[in-house]
Amino acid sequence: YPWNTMDALSNYYTDYELNEVYTNYDPYTLESAIQGTDLVLIPYGHWMDNYYDYEMTNQVLLDYVETGGGVLFTGYNTNEYGGLISGSGPYTNWCCGYSESNSEWYDEDHPIMEGVTDGGINIFSFAVSELNSDNDVEVIFNNEWWGYEQSYSTFSKAIGSGRVTVLGSYFDSWYDDEAMMLANAVEYTSGAGGFGIDPESGILAGSETAGINLMYSTYDMVGDYTGNLLILTDDPNNSEFSIPVSFNV
């Protein structure tokens, strides 16, 4: 599954540096490996309930996501997706060769669906999760085959400054639409869950200035939003300062 997943990703997404990690289901290894990364991709078959310390593993992932990291699962997973999706669990999977044109079952306007086949999606195989319908997730694909609460295939959730996404395709094989959805999911999930800063850091002389670009996804957002941009410096008299940020969608 992992290598098929990477093959599919390379079709539409090439701007990344890959660090393959053999965690041996050790949360300390996981914690060390994900420091400084934008995205952790956890493939189908790397089961979260195999980690020997559930609580620590869950906390490692939660700390990572809350501070701006992205976690992307393919297929389904166990232990409530490492504690990131409460009340969830694997339900079943389906193979092989599926085409869906009923737009009531997928959100064609979601960024993860950008560029897929017009008028439908083609999926070779997919897994579904059981999930409480009151869970605060963006539902991207749910075909209701096993009942709505048992048919969540692709969904995403913002947590703190980061995001967790579940892409139902598990890549024993794959169609072009799945490769496109995977590339979109990587881009959507990485980099602070739809919010990013460019550049993230830099060095200025005392009289220099620099522009900072704030980038954010407006998917499913309507209204006025406010927040603060925290700047950390090496100035002993002003080690940090906050800049108010507001925007309207």
Coordinates of N, CA and C in Angstrom, one line a residue:
Y1 N 0.8 -1.2 0.0 CA 0.0 0.0 0.0 C 0.8 1.3 0.0
P2 N 1.9 1.4 0.8 CA 2.6 2.6 0.9 C 3.3 3.0 -0.5
W3 N 3.9 2.0 -1.2 CA 4.5 2.4 -2.4 C 3.5 2.7 -3.5
N4 N 2.4 2.0 -3.6 CA 1.4 2.4 -4.5 C 0.9 3.8 -4.2
T5 N 0.8 4.1 -3.0 CA 0.3 5.5 -2.6 C 1.3 6.5 -3.1
M6 N 2.6 6.3 -2.9 CA 3.6 7.2 -3.4 C 3.7 7.3 -4.9
D7 N 3.4 6.2 -5.6 CA 3.4 6.2 -7.0 C 2.2 7.1 -7.5
A8 N 1.1 6.9 -6.8 CA -0.1 7.8 -7.2 C 0.2 9.2 -6.9
L9 N 0.8 9.5 -5.8 CA 1.1 10.9 -5.4 C 2.0 11.6 -6.5
S10 N 3.0 10.8 -7.0 CA 3.9 11.4 -7.9 C 3.3 11.8 -9.2
N11 N 2.1 11.4 -9.5 CA 1.5 11.8 -10.8 C 1.2 13.2 -10.8
Y12 N 0.8 13.8 -9.7 CA 0.3 15.2 -9.7 C 1.0 16.1 -8.6
Y13 N 1.9 15.5 -7.8 CA 2.5 16.3 -6.8 C 3.9 15.8 -6.6
T14 N 4.8 16.7 -7.0 CA 6.3 16.4 -7.0 C 7.1 17.3 -6.1
D15 N 6.5 18.4 -5.6 CA 7.3 19.4 -4.8 C 7.3 19.0 -3.3
Y16 N 8.0 17.9 -3.0 CA 8.1 17.5 -1.6 C 9.4 16.8 -1.3
E17 N 9.7 16.7 -0.1 CA 10.9 16.0 0.4 C 10.4 14.8 1.2
L18 N 10.6 13.6 0.9 CA 10.1 12.4 1.6 C 11.1 11.9 2.6
N19 N 10.5 11.7 3.8 CA 11.3 11.0 4.8 C 10.6 9.8 5.3
E20 N 11.0 8.6 4.8 CA 10.3 7.4 5.2 C 10.8 7.0 6.6
V21 N 9.9 6.7 7.5 CA 10.2 6.3 8.9 C 9.7 5.0 9.2
Y22 N 10.6 4.1 9.8 CA 10.1 2.9 10.4 C 10.0 3.1 11.9
T23 N 8.8 3.3 12.4 CA 8.6 3.6 13.8 C 8.7 2.4 14.7
N24 N 8.5 1.2 14.2 CA 8.4 0.0 15.0 C 7.3 0.2 16.1
Y25 N 6.3 1.0 15.7 CA 5.2 1.3 16.6 C 5.7 1.8 18.0
D26 N 6.7 2.7 17.9 CA 7.3 3.3 19.1 C 6.9 4.8 19.1
P27 N 6.1 5.3 20.0 CA 5.7 6.7 20.0 C 6.9 7.7 20.1
Y28 N 8.0 7.3 20.7 CA 9.2 8.1 20.8 C 9.8 8.3 19.5
T29 N 9.9 7.2 18.7 CA 10.4 7.3 17.4 C 9.6 8.2 16.5
L30 N 8.2 8.0 16.6 CA 7.3 8.8 15.9 C 7.5 10.3 16.2
E31 N 7.6 10.6 17.5 CA 7.7 12.0 18.0 C 8.9 12.6 17.4
S32 N 10.0 11.9 17.4 CA 11.3 12.5 16.9 C 11.3 12.7 15.4
A33 N 10.6 11.7 14.7 CA 10.7 11.8 13.2 C 9.8 12.9 12.6
I34 N 8.7 13.3 13.3 CA 7.8 14.2 12.7 C 8.2 15.7 13.0
Q35 N 9.2 15.9 13.9 CA 9.5 17.3 14.2 C 10.0 18.0 13.0
G36 N 9.5 19.2 12.7 CA 9.9 20.0 11.6 C 9.2 19.7 10.3
T37 N 8.3 18.7 10.3 CA 7.7 18.3 9.0 C 6.3 19.1 8.8
D38 N 5.9 19.2 7.6 CA 4.6 19.8 7.3 C 3.5 18.8 7.3
L39 N 3.8 17.5 7.0 CA 2.7 16.5 6.9 C 3.2 15.1 7.3
V40 N 2.4 14.4 8.0 CA 2.6 13.0 8.3 C 1.6 12.2 7.5
L41 N 2.1 11.3 6.6 CA 1.2 10.5 5.8 C 1.2 9.1 6.4
I42 N 0.1 8.6 6.9 CA 0.0 7.3 7.5 C -0.8 6.4 6.6
P43 N -0.2 5.4 5.9 CA -0.9 4.6 4.9 C -1.8 3.5 5.6
Y44 N -2.7 3.1 4.8 CA -3.6 2.0 5.2 C -2.7 0.8 5.5
G45 N -2.9 0.2 6.7 CA -2.2 -1.0 7.1 C -1.2 -0.6 8.3
H46 N -0.9 0.7 8.4 CA -0.1 1.1 9.6 C -1.0 1.4 10.7
W47 N -1.4 0.4 11.5 CA -2.6 0.5 12.4 C -2.1 1.2 13.7
M48 N -2.9 2.3 14.1 CA -2.5 3.1 15.2 C -2.7 2.3 16.5
D49 N -3.5 1.3 16.6 CA -3.6 0.5 17.8 C -2.5 -0.5 18.0
N50 N -1.5 -0.5 17.1 CA -0.3 -1.4 17.3 C 0.8 -0.6 18.1
Y51 N 0.6 0.7 18.3 CA 1.6 1.4 19.1 C 1.5 0.9 20.5
Y52 N 2.6 0.7 21.2 CA 2.6 0.1 22.5 C 2.1 1.0 23.6
D53 N 2.1 2.3 23.3 CA 1.5 3.3 24.3 C 0.5 4.2 23.6
Y54 N -0.8 3.8 23.7 CA -1.8 4.5 23.0 C -1.8 6.0 23.4
E55 N -1.8 6.2 24.7 CA -2.0 7.6 25.2 C -0.9 8.5 24.8
M56 N 0.4 8.0 24.8 CA 1.5 8.9 24.4 C 1.4 9.1 22.9
T57 N 1.1 8.1 22.1 CA 1.0 8.2 20.7 C -0.1 9.3 20.3
N58 N -1.2 9.2 21.0 CA -2.3 10.1 20.7 C -1.9 11.6 21.0
Q59 N -1.1 11.7 22.1 CA -0.7 13.0 22.5 C 0.4 13.6 21.6
V60 N 1.3 12.7 21.1 CA 2.3 13.2 20.1 C 1.6 13.7 18.9
L61 N 0.6 13.0 18.4 CA -0.1 13.5 17.2 C -0.9 14.7 17.4
L62 N -1.6 14.8 18.6 CA -2.4 15.9 18.9 C -1.5 17.2 19.0
D63 N -0.4 17.1 19.7 CA 0.5 18.2 19.9 C 1.0 18.7 18.5
Y64 N 1.3 17.7 17.6 CA 1.8 18.0 16.3 C 0.8 18.8 15.5
V65 N -0.5 18.3 15.5 CA -1.5 18.9 14.7 C -1.9 20.3 15.3
E66 N -2.1 20.3 16.6 CA -2.5 21.6 17.2 C -1.5 22.7 16.9
T67 N -0.3 22.4 16.7 CA 0.7 23.5 16.5 C 1.0 23.7 15.0
G68 N 0.1 23.2 14.1 CA 0.2 23.5 12.7 C 0.5 22.4 11.8
G69 N 0.8 21.2 12.3 CA 1.1 20.0 11.4 C -0.2 19.4 10.8
G70 N 0.0 18.7 9.7 CA -1.0 18.0 9.0 C -0.8 16.5 9.1
V71 N -1.9 15.7 9.3 CA -1.9 14.3 9.3 C -2.9 13.8 8.3
L72 N -2.4 12.9 7.4 CA -3.2 12.4 6.3 C -3.2 10.9 6.4
F73 N -4.4 10.3 6.6 CA -4.5 8.8 6.6 C -5.1 8.4 5.2
T74 N -4.7 7.2 4.7 CA -5.4 6.6 3.6 C -6.1 5.4 4.0
G75 N -7.2 5.1 3.3 CA -8.1 4.0 3.7 C -8.8 4.3 5.0
Y76 N -8.7 3.4 6.0 CA -9.2 3.7 7.3 C -8.1 3.3 8.3
N77 N -8.4 3.6 9.6 CA -7.4 3.3 10.6 C -8.1 3.1 12.0
T78 N -7.3 2.7 13.0 CA -7.9 2.3 14.3 C -7.6 3.3 15.3
N79 N -8.0 3.0 16.6 CA -7.7 3.9 17.7 C -8.1 5.3 17.5
E80 N -9.3 5.5 16.8 CA -9.9 6.8 16.6 C -8.9 7.7 15.8
Y81 N -8.2 7.1 14.9 CA -7.2 7.8 14.1 C -6.2 8.5 15.0
G82 N -5.6 7.7 15.9 CA -4.6 8.2 16.8 C -5.2 9.3 17.7
G83 N -6.5 9.1 18.1 CA -7.2 10.0 19.0 C -7.6 11.4 18.3
L84 N -7.4 11.5 17.0 CA -7.7 12.8 16.4 C -9.1 12.9 15.9
I85 N -9.8 11.8 15.7 CA -11.2 11.8 15.3 C -12.0 11.0 16.3
S86 N -12.6 11.7 17.3 CA -13.2 10.9 18.4 C -14.5 10.2 17.9
G87 N -14.8 9.1 18.5 CA -16.0 8.3 18.1 C -15.9 7.7 16.8
S88 N -14.7 7.5 16.2 CA -14.6 6.9 14.9 C -14.0 5.5 15.0
G89 N -14.2 4.7 13.9 CA -13.6 3.4 13.8 C -13.7 2.9 12.4
P90 N -12.9 1.9 12.0 CA -13.0 1.3 10.7 C -14.3 0.5 10.6
Y91 N -14.9 0.6 9.4 CA -16.1 -0.2 9.2 C -16.0 -1.3 8.2
T92 N -15.7 -0.9 6.9 CA -15.5 -1.9 5.9 C -14.7 -1.3 4.7
N93 N -14.4 -2.1 3.7 CA -13.8 -1.6 2.5 C -14.4 -2.2 1.3
W94 N -14.2 -1.7 0.1 CA -14.8 -2.1 -1.1 C -13.8 -2.1 -2.2
C95 N -13.9 -3.1 -3.1 CA -13.0 -3.2 -4.3 C -13.8 -3.9 -5.4
C96 N -13.7 -3.7 -6.6 CA -12.7 -3.0 -7.3 C -13.4 -2.4 -8.5
G97 N -13.2 -1.1 -8.7 CA -13.7 -0.4 -9.9 C -15.1 0.3 -9.6
Y98 N -15.1 1.6 -9.3 CA -16.3 2.2 -8.9 C -16.3 3.6 -9.5
S99 N -17.5 4.0 -10.1 CA -17.7 5.3 -10.6 C -18.9 5.9 -10.0
E100 N -18.8 7.1 -9.5 CA -20.0 7.8 -8.8 C -20.2 9.1 -9.5
S101 N -21.5 9.3 -9.9 CA -21.9 10.6 -10.5 C -22.9 11.3 -9.7
N102 N -23.4 10.7 -8.6 CA -24.4 11.4 -7.7 C -23.7 12.4 -6.8
S103 N -23.8 13.7 -7.2 CA -23.1 14.7 -6.5 C -23.6 14.9 -5.1
E104 N -24.7 14.3 -4.7 CA -25.2 14.4 -3.3 C -24.3 13.6 -2.4
W105 N -23.5 12.7 -3.0 CA -22.7 11.8 -2.1 C -21.2 12.3 -2.0
Y106 N -20.9 13.3 -2.8 CA -19.5 13.9 -2.7 C -19.6 15.4 -2.9
D107 N -18.7 16.1 -2.3 CA -18.6 17.6 -2.3 C -17.7 18.0 -3.4
E108 N -18.3 18.3 -4.6 CA -17.5 18.6 -5.8 C -16.8 19.9 -5.6
D109 N -17.2 20.8 -4.7 CA -16.6 22.1 -4.5 C -15.5 22.1 -3.5
H110 N -15.2 20.9 -2.9 CA -14.2 20.9 -1.9 C -12.8 20.9 -2.5
P111 N -11.8 21.5 -2.0 CA -10.5 21.6 -2.6 C -9.9 20.2 -2.9
I112 N -10.2 19.2 -2.1 CA -9.7 17.9 -2.4 C -10.3 17.3 -3.7
M113 N -11.4 17.8 -4.1 CA -12.0 17.3 -5.3 C -11.7 18.1 -6.6
E114 N -10.8 19.0 -6.4 CA -10.5 19.9 -7.6 C -9.7 19.1 -8.6
G115 N -10.2 19.2 -9.9 CA -9.6 18.6 -11.0 C -9.9 17.1 -11.3
V116 N -10.9 16.5 -10.5 CA -11.3 15.2 -10.8 C -12.2 15.1 -11.9
T117 N -12.6 14.0 -12.4 CA -13.4 13.8 -13.6 C -14.7 14.6 -13.5
D118 N -15.0 15.4 -14.6 CA -16.2 16.2 -14.6 C -17.4 15.2 -14.6
G119 N -18.3 15.6 -13.7 CA -19.6 14.9 -13.6 C -19.5 13.6 -12.8
G120 N -18.4 13.3 -12.1 CA -18.3 12.1 -11.3 C -16.9 11.8 -10.9
I121 N -16.7 10.8 -10.1 CA -15.4 10.4 -9.7 C -15.2 8.9 -9.9
N122 N -14.0 8.5 -10.2 CA -13.7 7.1 -10.5 C -12.7 6.6 -9.4
I123 N -13.1 5.6 -8.7 CA -12.3 5.1 -7.6 C -12.1 3.6 -7.7
F124 N -10.9 3.1 -7.6 CA -10.6 1.7 -7.7 C -11.1 0.9 -6.5
S125 N -10.7 1.4 -5.3 CA -11.1 0.8 -4.1 C -11.1 1.8 -3.0
F126 N -11.9 1.6 -2.0 CA -12.0 2.6 -0.9 C -12.5 1.9 0.4
A127 N -12.1 2.5 1.5 CA -12.5 2.1 2.8 C -13.5 3.1 3.4
V128 N -14.3 2.7 4.4 CA -15.2 3.6 5.0 C -15.1 3.4 6.5
S129 N -15.3 4.5 7.2 CA -15.3 4.6 8.7 C -16.6 4.8 9.3
E130 N -16.8 4.3 10.5 CA -18.0 4.6 11.3 C -17.7 5.9 12.1
L131 N -18.6 6.8 12.0 CA -18.4 8.1 12.7 C -19.7 8.7 13.1
N132 N -19.7 9.3 14.4 CA -20.8 10.0 14.9 C -21.1 11.2 14.0
S133 N -22.4 11.3 13.6 CA -22.8 12.4 12.6 C -22.6 13.8 13.2
D134 N -22.5 13.9 14.6 CA -22.4 15.2 15.2 C -20.9 15.6 15.3
N135 N -20.0 14.7 14.8 CA -18.6 15.0 14.8 C -18.3 16.2 13.8
D136 N -17.5 17.1 14.2 CA -17.3 18.3 13.4 C -16.2 18.1 12.3
V137 N -16.7 17.4 11.2 CA -15.8 17.1 10.1 C -16.3 17.7 8.8
E138 N -15.5 17.9 7.8 CA -15.9 18.3 6.5 C -16.1 17.0 5.7
V139 N -17.3 16.7 5.3 CA -17.6 15.4 4.6 C -17.4 15.6 3.2
I140 N -16.5 14.9 2.6 CA -16.1 15.1 1.2 C -16.7 13.9 0.4
F141 N -16.7 12.7 0.9 CA -17.3 11.6 0.2 C -17.9 10.6 1.2
N142 N -19.2 10.4 1.0 CA -20.0 9.5 1.8 C -21.1 9.0 1.0
N143 N -21.1 7.7 0.5 CA -22.1 7.2 -0.5 C -23.2 6.5 0.2
E144 N -23.2 6.5 1.5 CA -24.4 6.0 2.3 C -24.7 4.5 2.1
W145 N -23.8 3.7 1.5 CA -24.1 2.3 1.2 C -24.4 1.5 2.4
W146 N -23.7 1.8 3.5 CA -23.9 1.0 4.7 C -24.6 1.8 5.8
G147 N -25.3 2.9 5.4 CA -25.9 3.8 6.3 C -25.0 5.0 6.4
Y148 N -25.5 6.2 6.6 CA -24.7 7.4 6.6 C -23.6 7.4 7.6
E149 N -23.9 7.0 8.8 CA -22.9 7.0 9.9 C -21.8 5.9 9.7
Q150 N -22.1 5.0 8.9 CA -21.1 3.9 8.6 C -20.4 4.0 7.3
S151 N -20.6 5.1 6.6 CA -20.1 5.2 5.2 C -19.2 6.4 5.0
Y152 N -18.6 6.9 6.0 CA -17.6 8.0 5.8 C -16.4 7.5 5.1
S153 N -16.1 8.0 3.9 CA -14.9 7.6 3.2 C -13.8 8.6 3.2
T154 N -14.1 9.8 2.8 CA -13.1 10.9 2.8 C -13.7 12.1 3.5
F155 N -12.9 12.5 4.5 CA -13.4 13.6 5.4 C -12.1 14.3 6.0
S156 N -12.4 15.5 6.5 CA -11.2 16.3 7.0 C -11.7 17.1 8.2
K157 N -10.8 17.4 9.1 CA -11.1 18.2 10.3 C -10.0 19.1 10.7
A158 N -10.3 20.4 11.0 CA -9.3 21.3 11.5 C -9.2 21.1 13.0
I159 N -7.9 21.0 13.5 CA -7.7 20.8 14.9 C -6.6 21.9 15.3
G160 N -6.9 22.8 16.2 CA -6.0 23.8 16.5 C -5.5 24.6 15.3
S161 N -4.2 24.7 15.1 CA -3.7 25.3 13.9 C -3.4 24.4 12.7
G162 N -3.7 23.1 12.9 CA -3.5 22.1 11.9 C -4.7 21.4 11.4
R163 N -4.5 20.2 10.8 CA -5.6 19.5 10.2 C -5.3 18.0 10.1
V164 N -6.4 17.2 10.2 CA -6.3 15.8 9.9 C -7.3 15.5 8.8
T165 N -6.8 14.7 7.8 CA -7.7 14.3 6.7 C -7.6 12.8 6.5
V166 N -8.7 12.2 6.2 CA -8.8 10.8 5.9 C -9.3 10.6 4.4
L167 N -8.4 10.1 3.6 CA -8.7 9.8 2.2 C -9.1 8.4 2.1
G168 N -10.3 8.0 1.7 CA -10.8 6.7 1.8 C -10.1 5.7 0.8
S169 N -9.5 6.2 -0.2 CA -8.8 5.3 -1.1 C -7.6 4.7 -0.4
Y170 N -7.4 3.3 -0.6 CA -6.3 2.7 0.1 C -5.2 2.2 -0.8
F171 N -5.3 2.3 -2.1 CA -4.3 2.2 -3.1 C -3.7 0.8 -3.1
D172 N -4.5 -0.2 -3.1 CA -4.0 -1.5 -3.6 C -3.8 -1.4 -5.1
S173 N -4.6 -0.6 -5.7 CA -4.4 -0.1 -7.1 C -5.1 1.2 -7.1
W174 N -5.1 1.9 -8.2 CA -5.7 3.3 -8.2 C -6.0 3.8 -9.6
Y175 N -7.0 4.7 -9.6 CA -7.4 5.4 -10.9 C -6.8 6.8 -10.8
D176 N -6.9 7.5 -11.9 CA -6.3 8.8 -12.0 C -7.0 9.8 -11.0
D177 N -8.3 9.7 -10.9 CA -9.0 10.6 -10.0 C -8.5 10.4 -8.5
E178 N -8.1 9.2 -8.1 CA -7.6 9.0 -6.8 C -6.2 9.6 -6.6
A179 N -5.4 9.6 -7.7 CA -4.1 10.3 -7.7 C -4.3 11.8 -7.5
M180 N -5.3 12.3 -8.2 CA -5.6 13.8 -8.1 C -6.1 14.1 -6.7
M181 N -7.0 13.3 -6.2 CA -7.5 13.6 -4.8 C -6.4 13.5 -3.8
L182 N -5.5 12.5 -4.0 CA -4.4 12.4 -3.0 C -3.5 13.6 -3.0
A183 N -3.1 14.1 -4.2 CA -2.3 15.3 -4.3 C -3.0 16.5 -3.7
N184 N -4.3 16.6 -4.0 CA -5.0 17.7 -3.4 C -5.1 17.6 -1.9
A185 N -5.2 16.4 -1.4 CA -5.3 16.1 0.1 C -4.0 16.5 0.8
V186 N -2.9 16.2 0.1 CA -1.6 16.5 0.7 C -1.5 18.0 0.8
E187 N -1.8 18.7 -0.3 CA -1.7 20.2 -0.3 C -2.7 20.8 0.7
Y188 N -3.9 20.3 0.8 CA -4.9 20.8 1.7 C -4.6 20.6 3.1
T189 N -4.0 19.5 3.4 CA -3.8 19.1 4.8 C -2.5 19.6 5.4
S190 N -1.5 19.7 4.6 CA -0.2 20.2 5.1 C -0.2 21.7 5.2
G191 N 0.8 22.3 6.0 CA 0.9 23.7 6.1 C -0.2 24.4 6.9
A192 N -0.4 23.9 8.1 CA -1.3 24.6 9.1 C -2.7 24.5 8.6
G193 N -3.1 23.4 8.0 CA -4.6 23.2 7.8 C -5.3 24.2 7.0
G194 N -4.7 24.7 5.9 CA -5.3 25.7 5.1 C -4.9 27.1 5.5
F195 N -4.0 27.3 6.4 CA -3.4 28.6 6.8 C -1.9 28.5 6.7
G196 N -1.3 29.4 6.0 CA 0.2 29.4 5.9 C 0.8 30.8 5.9
I197 N 2.1 30.8 6.2 CA 2.8 32.1 6.3 C 4.1 31.9 5.4
D198 N 4.3 32.9 4.5 CA 5.5 32.8 3.6 C 6.2 34.2 3.6
P199 N 7.4 34.3 4.1 CA 8.3 33.2 4.6 C 8.0 33.0 6.1
E200 N 8.3 31.8 6.6 CA 8.0 31.5 8.0 C 9.1 32.1 8.9
S201 N 10.3 32.4 8.4 CA 11.3 32.9 9.2 C 12.3 33.7 8.4
G202 N 13.2 34.5 9.0 CA 14.1 35.3 8.2 C 15.0 36.1 9.2
I203 N 16.0 36.8 8.6 CA 16.9 37.6 9.4 C 16.9 39.0 8.7
L204 N 16.7 40.0 9.6 CA 16.6 41.4 9.1 C 17.6 42.2 9.9
A205 N 18.3 43.2 9.2 CA 19.1 44.2 9.9 C 18.2 45.2 10.5
G206 N 18.7 46.0 11.4 CA 17.9 47.0 12.1 C 17.0 47.9 11.3
S207 N 17.5 48.3 10.1 CA 16.7 49.2 9.3 C 16.0 48.5 8.1
E208 N 16.0 47.2 8.1 CA 15.4 46.5 6.9 C 13.9 46.2 7.2
T209 N 13.2 46.0 6.1 CA 11.8 45.6 6.2 C 11.6 44.4 5.3
A210 N 10.6 43.7 5.5 CA 10.2 42.5 4.7 C 8.7 42.3 4.7
G211 N 8.2 41.9 3.5 CA 6.8 41.6 3.4 C 6.5 40.1 3.9
I212 N 5.4 39.9 4.5 CA 5.0 38.6 4.9 C 3.6 38.3 4.2
N213 N 3.5 37.2 3.5 CA 2.3 36.7 2.9 C 1.5 35.8 3.8
L214 N 0.2 36.1 4.1 CA -0.6 35.2 4.8 C -1.6 34.5 3.8
M215 N -1.6 33.2 3.9 CA -2.4 32.4 2.9 C -3.4 31.5 3.7
Y216 N -4.6 31.5 3.3 CA -5.6 30.7 4.0 C -6.6 30.2 3.0
S217 N -7.2 29.1 3.4 CA -8.3 28.5 2.6 C -9.6 29.0 3.1
T218 N -10.5 29.4 2.2 CA -11.8 30.0 2.7 C -12.9 28.9 2.5
Y219 N -12.5 27.7 2.3 CA -13.5 26.6 2.1 C -14.4 26.6 3.4
D220 N -15.8 26.6 3.1 CA -16.8 26.4 4.2 C -16.7 27.6 5.2
M221 N -16.2 28.7 4.8 CA -16.1 29.9 5.7 C -16.9 31.0 5.2
V222 N -17.8 31.6 6.0 CA -18.6 32.8 5.7 C -18.6 33.7 6.9
G223 N -18.3 35.0 6.7 CA -18.4 35.9 7.9 C -17.1 36.6 8.1
D224 N -17.0 37.1 9.3 CA -15.8 37.9 9.8 C -15.0 37.0 10.7
Y225 N -13.7 37.0 10.5 CA -12.7 36.2 11.3 C -11.6 37.1 11.8
T226 N -11.2 36.9 13.0 CA -10.1 37.6 13.6 C -9.1 36.7 14.3
G227 N -7.9 37.1 14.4 CA -6.9 36.3 15.1 C -5.7 37.2 15.3
N228 N -4.6 36.5 15.7 CA -3.4 37.3 16.0 C -2.2 36.6 15.4
L229 N -1.3 37.3 14.8 CA 0.0 36.8 14.2 C 1.0 37.1 15.3
L230 N 1.6 36.0 15.8 CA 2.6 36.2 16.9 C 4.0 36.1 16.2
I231 N 4.8 37.2 16.4 CA 6.1 37.3 15.9 C 7.1 37.1 17.0
L232 N 8.1 36.1 16.8 CA 9.1 35.8 17.8 C 10.4 36.4 17.3
T233 N 11.1 37.1 18.1 CA 12.4 37.8 17.7 C 13.5 37.4 18.8
D234 N 14.7 37.8 18.4 CA 15.8 37.7 19.3 C 16.2 39.0 20.0
D235 N 15.3 40.0 19.9 CA 15.4 41.3 20.6 C 15.1 41.1 22.0
P236 N 16.1 41.3 22.9 CA 15.8 41.0 24.4 C 14.7 41.9 24.9
N237 N 14.5 43.1 24.3 CA 13.4 44.0 24.8 C 12.1 43.7 24.2
N238 N 12.0 43.0 23.1 CA 10.8 42.7 22.4 C 10.9 41.3 21.9
S239 N 10.9 40.3 22.8 CA 11.1 38.9 22.3 C 9.9 38.4 21.5
E240 N 8.7 38.9 21.7 CA 7.6 38.6 20.9 C 6.6 39.7 20.9
F241 N 5.8 39.8 19.8 CA 4.7 40.8 19.8 C 3.7 40.3 18.9
S242 N 2.5 40.7 19.1 CA 1.3 40.2 18.4 C 0.7 41.2 17.5
I243 N 0.3 40.8 16.3 CA -0.3 41.7 15.3 C -1.7 41.2 15.0
P244 N -2.7 42.0 15.3 CA -4.1 41.6 15.0 C -4.3 41.4 13.5
V245 N -5.1 40.3 13.2 CA -5.4 40.0 11.8 C -6.9 39.8 11.7
S246 N -7.5 40.4 10.7 CA -8.9 40.2 10.5 C -9.2 40.1 9.0
F247 N -10.2 39.3 8.7 CA -10.7 39.2 7.3 C -12.1 38.8 7.2
N248 N -12.7 39.1 6.0 CA -14.1 38.8 5.8 C -14.2 37.9 4.6
V249 N -15.1 36.9 4.7 CA -15.3 36.0 3.6 C -16.8 36.1 3.2

